């Protein structure tokens, strides 16, 4: 099981910016949590601290019941999907998805099985030999999701994954990500500044402003008591 607990989390950047202030969250195992709020409110910093890409200035972060403040990103059982995809443009889709597994010395036949499984979920099977530079934005974002899925992480972190897509594709990918969440049965933490994304995707929504959590509730309750 991998719920997450954030206890009194702060991030102070060198130079004095307090990006995150006293954030307390209990995220349940398998929950789809959305962090929403205007640009600069601390969403990305919160996600990056959970990923271990940014040091926590104060407070405690638990994944499951393990305190992970000092645990390296690769040992946290998480995978992160970025807005700009962060793919290797000259490697095939297969190799992009296999890359992290190769680094971890996963046996070849297991890599092949996992990549093919993820490709099926994401409708990428016919594109495994293609290179991202010859693909559309939606296809690239699917590859980025695939690269995370093959690692079977306990927690998925997604940082504005749909911001670079046009409105139609964004709507389509919202549904698709919701399906992937159901299928995988893992915890998702999803960052967006888009209210519609938050309201349609989240089991619960965490509203942030100026580094603080303002409100945590289900879409239904937020809709009735905004
Ligand atoms: P959001 O993801 O909600 O747009 P961020 O977490 O990126 O917000 O930023 C929160 C605050 O921290 C902003 O004021 C931003 O300018 C500041 N910030 C973000 N990254 C850094 C950094 N590396 N160094 C200094 N300040 C930063
Ligand atoms: P390396 O990087 O170790 O030289 P490759 O990248 O050529 O190896 O391929 C690694 C493994 O992945 C090989 O077993 C290969 O058969 C398999 N593979 C590569 N591309 C595909 C693909 N499009 N579909 C299925 N398997 C693939």
PDB file of C-alpha atoms in Angstrom, residues 20-214:
ATOM      1  CA  UNK A  20       5.338  25.964   0.221  1.00  0.00           C
ATOM      2  CA  UNK A  21       4.037  26.694   3.732  1.00  0.00           C
ATOM      3  CA  UNK A  22       2.866  24.163   6.297  1.00  0.00           C
ATOM      4  CA  UNK A  23       1.265  21.712   3.879  1.00  0.00           C
ATOM      5  CA  UNK A  24      -0.506  18.813   5.612  1.00  0.00           C
ATOM      6  CA  UNK A  25      -2.059  16.069   3.488  1.00  0.00           C
ATOM      7  CA  UNK A  26      -3.196  12.487   3.912  1.00  0.00           C
ATOM      8  CA  UNK A  27      -3.374  10.896   0.499  1.00  0.00           C
ATOM      9  CA  UNK A  28      -5.020   7.477   0.438  1.00  0.00           C
ATOM     10  CA  UNK A  29      -3.690   4.452  -1.378  1.00  0.00           C
ATOM     11  CA  UNK A  30      -5.031   4.394  -4.983  1.00  0.00           C
ATOM     12  CA  UNK A  31      -6.495   7.874  -4.672  1.00  0.00           C
ATOM     13  CA  UNK A  32      -6.450  10.344  -7.594  1.00  0.00           C
ATOM     14  CA  UNK A  33      -5.435  13.631  -5.981  1.00  0.00           C
ATOM     15  CA  UNK A  34      -5.281  16.877  -7.955  1.00  0.00           C
ATOM     16  CA  UNK A  35      -3.244  19.874  -6.795  1.00  0.00           C
ATOM     17  CA  UNK A  36      -4.779  22.954  -8.371  1.00  0.00           C
ATOM     18  CA  UNK A  37      -4.160  26.691  -8.150  1.00  0.00           C
ATOM     19  CA  UNK A  38      -2.754  29.672 -10.028  1.00  0.00           C
ATOM     20  CA  UNK A  39       0.766  29.795 -11.423  1.00  0.00           C
ATOM     21  CA  UNK A  40       3.349  30.243  -8.655  1.00  0.00           C
ATOM     22  CA  UNK A  41       1.210  28.841  -5.801  1.00  0.00           C
ATOM     23  CA  UNK A  42       3.640  26.010  -5.050  1.00  0.00           C
ATOM     24  CA  UNK A  43       2.073  22.998  -6.823  1.00  0.00           C
ATOM     25  CA  UNK A  44       5.139  22.026  -8.775  1.00  0.00           C
ATOM     26  CA  UNK A  45       7.452  22.493  -5.815  1.00  0.00           C
ATOM     27  CA  UNK A  46       5.209  20.221  -3.716  1.00  0.00           C
ATOM     28  CA  UNK A  47       5.280  17.537  -6.410  1.00  0.00           C
ATOM     29  CA  UNK A  48       9.042  17.849  -6.837  1.00  0.00           C
ATOM     30  CA  UNK A  49       9.549  17.406  -3.098  1.00  0.00           C
ATOM     31  CA  UNK A  50       7.440  14.237  -3.205  1.00  0.00           C
ATOM     32  CA  UNK A  51       9.580  13.037  -6.125  1.00  0.00           C
ATOM     33  CA  UNK A  52      12.753  13.877  -4.218  1.00  0.00           C
ATOM     34  CA  UNK A  53      13.888  16.337  -6.902  1.00  0.00           C
ATOM     35  CA  UNK A  54      13.723  19.194  -4.427  1.00  0.00           C
ATOM     36  CA  UNK A  55      14.870  19.080  -0.830  1.00  0.00           C
ATOM     37  CA  UNK A  56      12.249  19.507   1.894  1.00  0.00           C
ATOM     38  CA  UNK A  57      13.125  22.501   4.109  1.00  0.00           C
ATOM     39  CA  UNK A  58      10.937  21.464   7.015  1.00  0.00           C
ATOM     40  CA  UNK A  59       8.373  18.778   7.784  1.00  0.00           C
ATOM     41  CA  UNK A  60       7.999  15.063   7.173  1.00  0.00           C
ATOM     42  CA  UNK A  61       7.058  13.121   4.048  1.00  0.00           C
ATOM     43  CA  UNK A  62       5.928   9.499   4.263  1.00  0.00           C
ATOM     44  CA  UNK A  63       5.287   7.159   1.348  1.00  0.00           C
ATOM     45  CA  UNK A  64       3.288   4.346   2.903  1.00  0.00           C
ATOM     46  CA  UNK A  65       4.702   4.340   6.422  1.00  0.00           C
ATOM     47  CA  UNK A  66       8.282   5.016   5.310  1.00  0.00           C
ATOM     48  CA  UNK A  67       9.803   8.426   6.076  1.00  0.00           C
ATOM     49  CA  UNK A  68      11.421   9.394   2.762  1.00  0.00           C
ATOM     50  CA  UNK A  69      12.849  12.887   3.388  1.00  0.00           C
ATOM     51  CA  UNK A  70      16.372  11.553   2.898  1.00  0.00           C
ATOM     52  CA  UNK A  71      15.610   8.777   0.392  1.00  0.00           C
ATOM     53  CA  UNK A  72      16.945   9.253  -3.161  1.00  0.00           C
ATOM     54  CA  UNK A  73      14.367   9.743  -5.957  1.00  0.00           C
ATOM     55  CA  UNK A  74      15.120   6.387  -7.573  1.00  0.00           C
ATOM     56  CA  UNK A  75      14.439   4.555  -4.298  1.00  0.00           C
ATOM     57  CA  UNK A  76      11.021   6.133  -3.624  1.00  0.00           C
ATOM     58  CA  UNK A  77       8.853   3.822  -5.746  1.00  0.00           C
ATOM     59  CA  UNK A  78       7.444   6.729  -7.712  1.00  0.00           C
ATOM     60  CA  UNK A  79       7.388   7.775 -11.363  1.00  0.00           C
ATOM     61  CA  UNK A  80       6.953  11.277 -12.687  1.00  0.00           C
ATOM     62  CA  UNK A  81       5.471  12.521 -15.958  1.00  0.00           C
ATOM     63  CA  UNK A  82       6.422  16.011 -17.097  1.00  0.00           C
ATOM     64  CA  UNK A  83       4.652  18.646 -19.182  1.00  0.00           C
ATOM     65  CA  UNK A  84       7.413  18.735 -21.784  1.00  0.00           C
ATOM     66  CA  UNK A  85       7.526  14.907 -22.049  1.00  0.00           C
ATOM     67  CA  UNK A  86      11.318  14.755 -21.469  1.00  0.00           C
ATOM     68  CA  UNK A  87      11.734  12.023 -24.081  1.00  0.00           C
ATOM     69  CA  UNK A  88      14.908  11.159 -25.961  1.00  0.00           C
ATOM     70  CA  UNK A  89      14.064  12.405 -29.473  1.00  0.00           C
ATOM     71  CA  UNK A  90      16.470  10.131 -31.331  1.00  0.00           C
ATOM     72  CA  UNK A  91      15.585   6.891 -29.546  1.00  0.00           C
ATOM     73  CA  UNK A  92      12.637   4.765 -30.640  1.00  0.00           C
ATOM     74  CA  UNK A  93       9.462   4.667 -28.585  1.00  0.00           C
ATOM     75  CA  UNK A  94      10.437   1.200 -27.421  1.00  0.00           C
ATOM     76  CA  UNK A  95      13.841   2.379 -26.220  1.00  0.00           C
ATOM     77  CA  UNK A  96      12.380   5.471 -24.568  1.00  0.00           C
ATOM     78  CA  UNK A  97      10.028   3.271 -22.587  1.00  0.00           C
ATOM     79  CA  UNK A  98      12.708   0.681 -21.849  1.00  0.00           C
ATOM     80  CA  UNK A  99      15.375   3.159 -20.785  1.00  0.00           C
ATOM     81  CA  UNK A 100      14.651   3.316 -17.059  1.00  0.00           C
ATOM     82  CA  UNK A 101      14.355  -0.459 -16.839  1.00  0.00           C
ATOM     83  CA  UNK A 102      17.678  -0.970 -18.607  1.00  0.00           C
ATOM     84  CA  UNK A 103      19.309   1.407 -16.143  1.00  0.00           C
ATOM     85  CA  UNK A 104      17.950  -0.745 -13.343  1.00  0.00           C
ATOM     86  CA  UNK A 105      19.329  -3.874 -15.025  1.00  0.00           C
ATOM     87  CA  UNK A 106      15.919  -5.495 -15.501  1.00  0.00           C
ATOM     88  CA  UNK A 107      16.286  -8.662 -17.643  1.00  0.00           C
ATOM     89  CA  UNK A 108      15.632  -8.179 -21.375  1.00  0.00           C
ATOM     90  CA  UNK A 109      12.631 -10.491 -21.655  1.00  0.00           C
ATOM     91  CA  UNK A 110      10.956  -8.753 -18.717  1.00  0.00           C
ATOM     92  CA  UNK A 111      11.630  -5.355 -20.305  1.00  0.00           C
ATOM     93  CA  UNK A 112      10.043  -6.543 -23.532  1.00  0.00           C
ATOM     94  CA  UNK A 113       7.004  -7.890 -21.714  1.00  0.00           C
ATOM     95  CA  UNK A 114       6.506  -4.692 -19.698  1.00  0.00           C
ATOM     96  CA  UNK A 115       6.969  -2.347 -22.643  1.00  0.00           C
ATOM     97  CA  UNK A 116       4.582  -4.368 -24.797  1.00  0.00           C
ATOM     98  CA  UNK A 117       2.000  -4.429 -21.998  1.00  0.00           C
ATOM     99  CA  UNK A 118       2.227  -0.661 -21.492  1.00  0.00           C
ATOM    100  CA  UNK A 119       2.111  -0.095 -25.255  1.00  0.00           C
ATOM    101  CA  UNK A 120      -1.124  -2.048 -25.408  1.00  0.00           C
ATOM    102  CA  UNK A 121      -2.714  -0.002 -22.613  1.00  0.00           C
ATOM    103  CA  UNK A 122      -1.658   3.209 -24.366  1.00  0.00           C
ATOM    104  CA  UNK A 123      -2.392   2.168 -27.933  1.00  0.00           C
ATOM    105  CA  UNK A 124       1.258   2.561 -28.916  1.00  0.00           C
ATOM    106  CA  UNK A 125       1.981  -0.930 -30.191  1.00  0.00           C
ATOM    107  CA  UNK A 126       2.102   0.165 -33.831  1.00  0.00           C
ATOM    108  CA  UNK A 127       4.456   3.038 -32.964  1.00  0.00           C
ATOM    109  CA  UNK A 128       7.177   1.214 -30.999  1.00  0.00           C
ATOM    110  CA  UNK A 129       9.752   1.669 -33.768  1.00  0.00           C
ATOM    111  CA  UNK A 130       8.921   5.341 -34.335  1.00  0.00           C
ATOM    112  CA  UNK A 131      11.019   8.187 -32.904  1.00  0.00           C
ATOM    113  CA  UNK A 132       9.325  10.908 -30.826  1.00  0.00           C
ATOM    114  CA  UNK A 133      10.575  13.651 -33.143  1.00  0.00           C
ATOM    115  CA  UNK A 134       8.270  12.128 -35.797  1.00  0.00           C
ATOM    116  CA  UNK A 135       5.198  11.977 -33.535  1.00  0.00           C
ATOM    117  CA  UNK A 136       2.319  14.244 -32.508  1.00  0.00           C
ATOM    118  CA  UNK A 137       2.065  15.888 -29.090  1.00  0.00           C
ATOM    119  CA  UNK A 138      -0.611  13.462 -27.943  1.00  0.00           C
ATOM    120  CA  UNK A 139       1.462  10.469 -29.009  1.00  0.00           C
ATOM    121  CA  UNK A 140       4.525  11.840 -27.241  1.00  0.00           C
ATOM    122  CA  UNK A 141       2.574  12.335 -24.052  1.00  0.00           C
ATOM    123  CA  UNK A 142       1.429   8.717 -24.290  1.00  0.00           C
ATOM    124  CA  UNK A 143       5.063   7.611 -24.562  1.00  0.00           C
ATOM    125  CA  UNK A 144       5.907   9.669 -21.488  1.00  0.00           C
ATOM    126  CA  UNK A 145       3.074   7.911 -19.627  1.00  0.00           C
ATOM    127  CA  UNK A 146       4.334   4.572 -20.923  1.00  0.00           C
ATOM    128  CA  UNK A 147       7.797   5.201 -19.618  1.00  0.00           C
ATOM    129  CA  UNK A 148       6.300   5.717 -16.162  1.00  0.00           C
ATOM    130  CA  UNK A 149       3.917   2.742 -16.362  1.00  0.00           C
ATOM    131  CA  UNK A 150       6.615   0.168 -17.221  1.00  0.00           C
ATOM    132  CA  UNK A 151       8.240   0.805 -13.875  1.00  0.00           C
ATOM    133  CA  UNK A 152       5.098  -0.243 -11.968  1.00  0.00           C
ATOM    134  CA  UNK A 153       5.535   2.515  -9.407  1.00  0.00           C
ATOM    135  CA  UNK A 154       3.320   2.740  -6.329  1.00  0.00           C
ATOM    136  CA  UNK A 155       2.818   6.456  -6.875  1.00  0.00           C
ATOM    137  CA  UNK A 156       2.417   8.408 -10.115  1.00  0.00           C
ATOM    138  CA  UNK A 157       3.271  12.090 -10.169  1.00  0.00           C
ATOM    139  CA  UNK A 158       2.015  14.132 -13.123  1.00  0.00           C
ATOM    140  CA  UNK A 159       3.050  17.768 -13.552  1.00  0.00           C
ATOM    141  CA  UNK A 160       0.707  19.611 -15.972  1.00  0.00           C
ATOM    142  CA  UNK A 161       0.950  16.673 -18.384  1.00  0.00           C
ATOM    143  CA  UNK A 162      -1.656  18.025 -20.815  1.00  0.00           C
ATOM    144  CA  UNK A 163      -0.728  21.719 -20.973  1.00  0.00           C
ATOM    145  CA  UNK A 164       1.019  21.424 -24.326  1.00  0.00           C
ATOM    146  CA  UNK A 165      -1.938  19.793 -26.069  1.00  0.00           C
ATOM    147  CA  UNK A 166      -4.811  21.460 -27.892  1.00  0.00           C
ATOM    148  CA  UNK A 167      -8.264  21.558 -26.261  1.00  0.00           C
ATOM    149  CA  UNK A 168      -9.690  18.552 -28.103  1.00  0.00           C
ATOM    150  CA  UNK A 169      -6.742  16.302 -27.374  1.00  0.00           C
ATOM    151  CA  UNK A 170      -6.664  17.522 -23.784  1.00  0.00           C
ATOM    152  CA  UNK A 171     -10.255  16.411 -23.258  1.00  0.00           C
ATOM    153  CA  UNK A 172      -9.486  13.037 -24.825  1.00  0.00           C
ATOM    154  CA  UNK A 173      -6.368  12.507 -22.701  1.00  0.00           C
ATOM    155  CA  UNK A 174      -8.277  13.417 -19.517  1.00  0.00           C
ATOM    156  CA  UNK A 175     -10.517  10.426 -20.090  1.00  0.00           C
ATOM    157  CA  UNK A 176      -7.570   8.277 -21.016  1.00  0.00           C
ATOM    158  CA  UNK A 177      -5.560   9.138 -17.908  1.00  0.00           C
ATOM    159  CA  UNK A 178      -8.611   8.415 -15.752  1.00  0.00           C
ATOM    160  CA  UNK A 179      -8.842   4.983 -17.402  1.00  0.00           C
ATOM    161  CA  UNK A 180      -5.144   4.323 -16.856  1.00  0.00           C
ATOM    162  CA  UNK A 181      -5.545   5.221 -13.190  1.00  0.00           C
ATOM    163  CA  UNK A 182      -8.373   2.702 -12.815  1.00  0.00           C
ATOM    164  CA  UNK A 183      -6.500   0.017 -14.684  1.00  0.00           C
ATOM    165  CA  UNK A 184      -3.259   0.419 -12.731  1.00  0.00           C
ATOM    166  CA  UNK A 185      -4.880   0.842  -9.324  1.00  0.00           C
ATOM    167  CA  UNK A 186      -2.094   3.112  -8.054  1.00  0.00           C
ATOM    168  CA  UNK A 187      -1.980   6.463  -6.315  1.00  0.00           C
ATOM    169  CA  UNK A 188      -1.958   9.448  -8.706  1.00  0.00           C
ATOM    170  CA  UNK A 189      -0.941  12.984  -7.762  1.00  0.00           C
ATOM    171  CA  UNK A 190      -1.766  15.333 -10.587  1.00  0.00           C
ATOM    172  CA  UNK A 191      -0.802  19.003 -10.819  1.00  0.00           C
ATOM    173  CA  UNK A 192      -2.734  21.453 -12.974  1.00  0.00           C
ATOM    174  CA  UNK A 193      -3.826  25.086 -13.120  1.00  0.00           C
ATOM    175  CA  UNK A 194      -6.906  23.985 -15.108  1.00  0.00           C
ATOM    176  CA  UNK A 195     -10.114  23.907 -13.024  1.00  0.00           C
ATOM    177  CA  UNK A 196     -11.903  21.634 -15.499  1.00  0.00           C
ATOM    178  CA  UNK A 197      -9.117  19.069 -15.341  1.00  0.00           C
ATOM    179  CA  UNK A 198      -9.202  19.201 -11.557  1.00  0.00           C
ATOM    180  CA  UNK A 199     -12.976  18.854 -11.295  1.00  0.00           C
ATOM    181  CA  UNK A 200     -13.294  16.054 -13.846  1.00  0.00           C
ATOM    182  CA  UNK A 201     -10.291  13.955 -12.792  1.00  0.00           C
ATOM    183  CA  UNK A 202      -9.786  14.220  -9.047  1.00  0.00           C
ATOM    184  CA  UNK A 203     -11.201  11.943  -6.361  1.00  0.00           C
ATOM    185  CA  UNK A 204     -10.229  14.872  -4.145  1.00  0.00           C
ATOM    186  CA  UNK A 205      -8.900  18.286  -5.023  1.00  0.00           C
ATOM    187  CA  UNK A 206      -6.287  20.221  -3.073  1.00  0.00           C
ATOM    188  CA  UNK A 207      -6.638  23.962  -3.725  1.00  0.00           C
ATOM    189  CA  UNK A 208      -3.391  25.875  -3.175  1.00  0.00           C
ATOM    190  CA  UNK A 209      -2.695  29.601  -2.963  1.00  0.00           C
ATOM    191  CA  UNK A 210       0.527  31.419  -2.107  1.00  0.00           C
ATOM    192  CA  UNK A 211       2.137  28.185  -0.904  1.00  0.00           C
ATOM    193  CA  UNK A 212      -0.727  27.278   1.446  1.00  0.00           C
ATOM    194  CA  UNK A 213      -3.430  24.643   1.127  1.00  0.00           C
ATOM    195  CA  UNK A 214      -6.736  26.513   1.152  1.00  0.00           C
TER     196      UNK A 214
END
